[in-house]
Amino acid sequence: MTDHERHLGLYRQMQLIRRFEEEAARAYAQGKIGGFLHLYIGQEAIAVGAVAALSASDYVLTTYRDHGLALARGMSPRTAMSELFGKATGCSQGLGGSMHFFDVEHNMLGGYGIVGGHLPIAAGTAFASKYRGDGRVSVVFFGEGAASIGDCHEAMALSALWKLPVIFVCENNQYAMGTPLTRTLANDDVTARAAGYGMASDRFVCENVHQVMEHFDLAIKRARELSEPTLMEIRTYRHRGHSMSDPGKYRTAEEVEEHKRRDPLVVSRTALEKAGLGDKLTELDASVETEVQDAIKFADDSPEPGPELLAATTYKGAFAR
Amino acid sequence: MPQMNMVQAINDALRFEMRKDPRVVLMGEDVGKVGGVFRVTQGLFDEFGDDRVIDTPLSEGGIIGTAIGMALYGLVPVPEIQFGDFIFPAYDQIVSELAKYRYRSGGEFSAKLVIRTPVGGGIRGGHYHSQSPEAQFIHVAGLKVVCPATPADAKGLLLASIRDPDPVLFFEPKRVYRAAKGEVPEGDFVVPLGKANVVKQGGDVTLVAWGAMLYEALDAAQKAAEKGIDCEVVDLRTLWPLDIDTIVQSVKKTGRVVVVHEAPKSCGLGSEIVALINEKAFLHLEAPPKRVTGFDTPFPYTLENEYLPLSHRILPAVVETAQY
């Protein structure tokens, strides 16, 4: 595969996530999706770059902002959109919804709605990998808002102590819901903690998908070959509010526009256009459009789950009433 | 009297007490400049400043632990846990520490604070944003648990909670945060803790409910009336300590009772209420007490209206009880 072919593949994944979520936002406004919907728009290069550097057998876990990682990991847009619509064809048969994607087939061990609660779980999967000697790496994504949660500290302390093959990835989008990090973190360098735990660290501003891949290559090598954890902090930016109910008025329009100009998806697109691949981009965009529209139609046409699923998904055997 | 929704009534109570009592401080995730995820604390940061309306990091155990320390040193913290479902990282602090100070100091000392948190379903929040964890706190001796259904009760019960000498968990039914509207007395207004409210008199079946489910019970009572069944509806208001006397008095009159709550059935507060009715009014019963509740499953995203004990599930139970 040439570098251009590889780059086109990464671009397509980012564009798929972007368009999938734009359409999800529209479906939310139409009332097809209920509850909460947290968009990853602006941050796609991180999930896509990380997944490109990982093996399919590695474990990934993330926050409630989970559509991007699930799609990057290989969940079909049909399955993902159906879960958002609460349909039986979704990844959790429609019982989880937006924040709680789960995909055993692709080793995506969940989006988590309790902030920070999933970090120790990743330490656990990494422990199991080390114990079995299967060479798998666990990657857990969290926001800077989770950095003050007790579970975050405990997960890192144990992972460093036990030298676990895990990468803690702080996707620092600079706002813990509506509160800027200057009001939630005394030291805005999250990786400064790594020294305290005795753990390697890496900190950078996300500029493009290749850069993300390169940083992950190093951390993955450290985990896989040395069985050592890494604390990574990636400065990024979400273009939309925290969730659909958040107009994001705590940020200025200028600030958002400034970040949109540095959008890694646009960076990729511009680079590929400059390389004379404009026609190929048009073709890819069209195929993404078809795939997303198909996902919407599939989710629309899918049945809702029935109440009989509830008991059957609570205990093994007939116990729940 | 001004008309308010429940969000406005709670905001009014907080503002009133903060103006009156400089010991009262608010803390929590997004409660300051943003005004809280449900905007309950809107405007309070501007009026009282950042030393009394404190934005915290996401650290529930830290928030409650810190609030306990503040309370021990004489402040009256009113921490907000953004969703009731997020309270569990702080469960250790609440159960092991907060609930125990009075006991461990031989009755001399108390960590007096009010934890406000939105609970219950109705916003399609799925299994992390919909639960009703009252029973998990009622089971811990030393805590009081309150859940208002109307804006006026929300204000009066919150002011009573802030002034109460014991720690209170103040559960706010988010389903009716804005849907519940009504007249709210201005200024100082207290609804005493531990007193249920008979919101509708009736002679055939007693319905016990609280929070958002009060409106479902009232709706079922209206539909039952069309079938010739006259329900008495009791709004519990304070879940613990339980006003069992009001319930028993009603059951002695009707001989029939249906308890409604959103939380799962097994070991829910309904279990305790029915057990107490059996102990105190057994020979007055004309039918087995019934419970209409959430299922013993996680709170589902898609099947919310099946899981919740809405009017369409309450009515058949009322009819069955009446015809027993």
Coordinates of N, CA and C in Angstrom, one line a residue, chain A residues 31-36 38 83-87 93-100 111-115 145-151 176-179 183-185 245-247 250 304-311 313-315 319-321, chain B residues 28-34 36-39 45 50 53-62 82-83 85-89 123-131 174 265-267 271 291 294-303 306-307:
Chain A
G31 N -36.0 13.8 16.6 CA -36.6 13.0 17.7 C -36.4 11.5 17.5
K32 N -35.5 11.1 16.5 CA -35.3 9.7 16.3 C -34.4 9.1 17.3
I33 N -33.6 10.0 17.9 CA -32.6 9.6 19.0 C -33.0 10.3 20.2
G34 N -33.1 9.5 21.3 CA -33.5 10.2 22.6 C -32.4 10.3 23.5
G35 N -32.6 10.9 24.7 CA -31.6 11.0 25.7 C -30.4 11.9 25.3
F36 N -29.2 11.3 25.3 CA -28.0 12.1 25.2 C -27.3 11.7 23.9
H38 N -23.4 12.7 22.4 CA -22.2 13.5 22.5 C -21.4 13.3 21.3
E83 N -28.2 1.5 17.1 CA -28.1 1.6 18.6 C -28.5 3.0 19.0
L84 N -28.1 4.0 18.2 CA -28.6 5.4 18.6 C -30.1 5.5 18.5
F85 N -30.7 4.8 17.6 CA -32.1 4.9 17.4 C -32.9 4.0 18.4
G86 N -32.1 3.2 19.2 CA -32.8 2.3 20.1 C -33.4 1.1 19.4
K87 N -32.8 0.6 18.4 CA -33.4 -0.5 17.6 C -32.7 -1.8 18.0
Q93 N -28.4 -4.3 21.0 CA -29.9 -4.5 20.8 C -30.7 -3.3 21.1
G94 N -30.2 -2.1 21.1 CA -30.9 -0.9 21.4 C -31.1 -0.6 22.9
L95 N -30.5 -1.4 23.7 CA -30.7 -1.3 25.2 C -29.7 -0.3 25.8
G96 N -28.7 0.1 25.0 CA -27.6 1.0 25.6 C -27.8 2.4 25.1
G97 N -27.9 2.6 23.8 CA -28.0 3.9 23.3 C -26.6 4.5 23.1
S98 N -26.6 5.8 22.8 CA -25.4 6.5 22.4 C -24.1 6.3 23.3
M99 N -24.3 6.4 24.6 CA -23.2 6.5 25.5 C -22.6 5.1 25.8
H100 N -23.3 4.1 25.4 CA -22.9 2.8 25.9 C -22.7 1.7 24.9
G111 N -18.2 2.1 25.7 CA -18.3 3.5 26.0 C -18.9 3.6 27.4
Y112 N -18.3 4.4 28.3 CA -18.8 4.5 29.7 C -19.3 5.8 30.0
G113 N -20.5 5.8 30.7 CA -21.2 7.0 31.0 C -20.9 7.5 32.4
I114 N -20.1 6.8 33.2 CA -19.7 7.3 34.5 C -18.3 7.7 34.3
V115 N -18.1 9.0 34.4 CA -16.8 9.6 34.1 C -15.6 9.0 34.9
G145 N -11.6 16.0 32.1 CA -12.5 16.1 33.2 C -12.4 14.9 34.2
A146 N -12.0 13.8 33.6 CA -11.9 12.5 34.4 C -10.6 12.5 35.2
A147 N -9.7 13.4 34.9 CA -8.4 13.4 35.5 C -8.4 13.6 37.0
S148 N -9.5 14.2 37.5 CA -9.6 14.4 39.0 C -10.4 13.3 39.7
I149 N -10.9 12.4 39.0 CA -11.7 11.3 39.6 C -10.7 10.3 40.3
G150 N -11.1 9.9 41.4 CA -10.3 8.9 42.2 C -9.9 7.7 41.4
D151 N -10.8 7.2 40.6 CA -10.6 6.0 39.8 C -9.4 6.2 38.9
A176 N -14.4 20.5 30.6 CA -15.1 19.4 31.3 C -16.6 19.8 31.3
M177 N -17.3 19.3 30.4 CA -18.6 19.8 30.0 C -18.6 21.3 29.7
G178 N -19.0 22.1 30.7 CA -19.0 23.5 30.4 C -17.9 24.3 31.1
T179 N -17.1 23.6 31.8 CA -16.1 24.4 32.6 C -14.7 24.2 32.0
R183 N -10.3 26.1 35.2 CA -11.1 26.1 36.5 C -11.2 24.7 37.1
T184 N -10.6 23.7 36.4 CA -10.7 22.4 37.0 C -9.4 21.7 37.3
L185 N -8.3 22.2 36.7 CA -7.0 21.6 36.9 C -6.0 22.7 37.3
S245 N -27.7 19.0 24.1 CA -28.4 20.0 24.8 C -27.5 21.2 25.2
D246 N -26.3 21.2 24.8 CA -25.3 22.2 25.2 C -25.0 23.1 24.0
P247 N -25.5 24.4 24.1 CA -25.1 25.3 23.0 C -23.7 25.8 23.0
Y250 N -20.1 29.0 26.5 CA -19.0 29.3 27.4 C -17.7 29.5 26.5
E304 N -37.9 -2.2 17.0 CA -37.5 -1.9 18.4 C -37.4 -3.2 19.2
P305 N -36.6 -3.2 20.2 CA -36.5 -4.4 21.0 C -37.8 -4.6 21.9
G306 N -38.1 -5.8 22.2 CA -39.3 -6.1 23.1 C -38.9 -6.2 24.5
P307 N -39.9 -6.0 25.4 CA -39.6 -6.1 26.9 C -39.0 -7.4 27.3
E308 N -39.2 -8.5 26.5 CA -38.7 -9.8 26.9 C -37.2 -9.8 27.0
L309 N -36.5 -8.8 26.3 CA -35.1 -8.7 26.3 C -34.5 -8.3 27.7
L310 N -35.3 -7.6 28.5 CA -34.8 -7.0 29.7 C -34.4 -8.0 30.7
A311 N -35.3 -9.0 31.0 CA -35.0 -10.0 32.0 C -33.8 -10.9 31.4
T313 N -31.4 -10.1 29.6 CA -30.1 -9.4 29.6 C -29.7 -9.0 31.0
T314 N -30.4 -9.4 32.0 CA -30.0 -9.0 33.4 C -29.4 -10.1 34.1
Y315 N -30.0 -11.2 34.1 CA -29.3 -12.4 34.7 C -29.3 -13.5 33.7
F319 N -34.8 -14.9 36.3 CA -34.8 -14.4 37.7 C -35.5 -13.0 37.8
A320 N -35.1 -12.2 36.9 CA -35.6 -10.8 37.0 C -37.1 -10.8 36.8
R321 N -37.8 -9.8 37.4 CA -39.2 -9.7 37.2 C -39.6 -8.3 36.9
Chain B
G28 N -20.1 21.7 43.3 CA -20.4 20.7 42.4 C -19.9 20.9 41.0
E29 N -20.1 19.9 40.1 CA -19.6 20.0 38.8 C -20.5 20.9 37.9
D30 N -19.9 22.0 37.4 CA -20.7 22.9 36.5 C -21.7 23.8 37.3
V31 N -21.7 23.8 38.6 CA -22.7 24.6 39.3 C -22.5 26.1 39.3
G32 N -21.2 26.5 39.1 CA -20.9 27.9 39.2 C -21.3 28.7 37.9
K33 N -20.3 29.0 37.1 CA -20.6 29.9 36.0 C -21.7 29.3 35.1
V34 N -21.7 28.0 34.9 CA -22.7 27.4 33.9 C -24.0 27.4 34.6
G36 N -25.1 24.8 36.6 CA -25.6 23.5 36.7 C -26.1 22.9 35.4
V37 N -26.0 21.6 35.3 CA -26.4 21.0 34.0 C -27.9 21.2 33.7
F38 N -28.7 21.2 34.8 CA -30.1 21.5 34.7 C -30.5 23.0 35.0
R39 N -29.4 23.8 35.2 CA -29.6 25.2 35.4 C -30.2 25.5 36.8
F45 N -23.9 32.0 41.2 CA -22.4 32.4 41.1 C -22.3 33.9 41.0
D50 N -17.4 33.1 43.8 CA -16.9 31.8 43.6 C -16.4 31.2 44.9
V53 N -20.1 29.6 45.7 CA -20.7 28.7 44.6 C -19.5 28.2 43.9
I54 N -19.1 27.0 44.3 CA -17.8 26.4 43.9 C -17.9 25.4 42.8
D55 N -17.2 25.7 41.7 CA -17.0 24.8 40.6 C -16.0 23.7 41.1
T56 N -16.4 22.5 41.0 CA -15.4 21.4 41.4 C -15.0 20.6 40.2
P57 N -13.9 19.9 40.3 CA -13.5 18.9 39.2 C -14.5 17.8 39.3
L58 N -14.5 16.9 38.4 CA -15.3 15.7 38.4 C -14.7 14.7 39.4
S59 N -15.2 14.7 40.6 CA -14.6 13.9 41.7 C -15.6 13.8 42.8
E60 N -16.6 12.9 42.6 CA -17.7 12.8 43.5 C -17.3 12.5 44.9
G61 N -16.4 11.5 45.0 CA -15.9 11.2 46.3 C -15.2 12.4 47.0
G62 N -14.4 13.1 46.2 CA -13.8 14.3 46.7 C -14.8 15.4 47.1
Q82 N -24.2 15.7 40.0 CA -24.9 16.1 38.7 C -26.0 15.2 38.3
F83 N -25.9 13.9 38.5 CA -27.0 12.9 38.3 C -26.9 12.0 39.5
D85 N -27.2 9.0 39.5 CA -26.4 7.8 39.1 C -24.9 8.0 39.4
F86 N -24.4 9.3 39.5 CA -23.0 9.5 39.7 C -22.6 9.5 41.2
I87 N -23.6 9.2 42.0 CA -23.3 9.4 43.5 C -22.5 8.2 44.0
F88 N -22.4 7.1 43.2 CA -21.8 6.0 43.8 C -20.3 6.1 44.1
P89 N -19.5 6.9 43.3 CA -18.1 7.1 43.7 C -18.0 7.7 45.1
I123 N -36.1 11.0 30.8 CA -35.3 11.8 29.7 C -34.5 10.9 28.8
R124 N -34.9 9.6 28.8 CA -34.2 8.6 28.0 C -32.7 8.6 28.2
G125 N -32.3 8.7 29.4 CA -30.9 8.8 29.8 C -30.2 7.4 29.8
G126 N -31.0 6.3 29.8 CA -30.4 5.0 29.8 C -29.9 4.7 31.2
H127 N -29.1 3.7 31.3 CA -28.8 3.1 32.6 C -27.9 3.9 33.6
Y128 N -27.3 5.0 33.1 CA -26.4 5.8 33.9 C -27.0 7.2 34.3
H129 N -28.2 7.4 33.8 CA -28.8 8.8 34.0 C -30.3 8.7 34.4
S130 N -30.7 7.6 35.0 CA -32.2 7.4 35.2 C -32.6 6.8 36.5
Q131 N -31.6 6.4 37.3 CA -31.9 5.5 38.4 C -32.5 6.3 39.6
K174 N -36.1 14.7 38.0 CA -35.8 15.5 36.9 C -36.8 15.4 35.8
K265 N -38.2 -3.3 41.9 CA -39.2 -3.8 42.9 C -38.5 -4.4 44.2
S266 N -37.6 -5.3 44.0 CA -37.0 -6.0 45.1 C -36.2 -5.1 46.0
C267 N -36.6 -5.2 47.3 CA -35.9 -4.4 48.3 C -36.0 -2.9 48.1
S271 N -41.2 -2.2 49.3 CA -41.1 -3.5 50.2 C -41.3 -3.1 51.6
R291 N -47.5 -3.6 44.6 CA -46.4 -2.7 44.2 C -46.4 -2.6 42.7
G294 N -40.4 -0.1 38.9 CA -39.5 -0.4 37.9 C -39.2 -1.9 38.0
F295 N -38.6 -2.5 36.9 CA -38.3 -3.9 36.9 C -37.0 -4.1 37.6
D296 N -36.7 -5.4 38.0 CA -35.4 -5.8 38.5 C -34.4 -5.9 37.4
T297 N -34.2 -4.9 36.6 CA -33.3 -4.9 35.5 C -32.6 -3.5 35.5
P298 N -31.5 -3.4 34.8 CA -31.0 -2.0 34.6 C -32.1 -1.1 33.9
F299 N -31.9 0.2 34.1 CA -32.9 1.1 33.5 C -32.7 1.1 32.0
P300 N -33.7 0.8 31.2 CA -33.4 0.7 29.8 C -33.6 2.0 29.1
Y301 N -32.8 2.2 28.0 CA -32.9 3.4 27.2 C -34.1 3.4 26.3
T302 N -34.4 2.2 25.7 CA -35.5 2.2 24.7 C -36.9 2.0 25.4
L303 N -36.9 1.1 26.4 CA -38.2 0.7 26.9 C -38.6 1.5 28.2
E306 N -42.1 1.3 29.4 CA -42.5 0.0 29.9 C -42.0 -0.1 31.4
Y307 N -40.7 0.3 31.5 CA -40.1 0.2 32.8 C -40.7 1.1 33.9

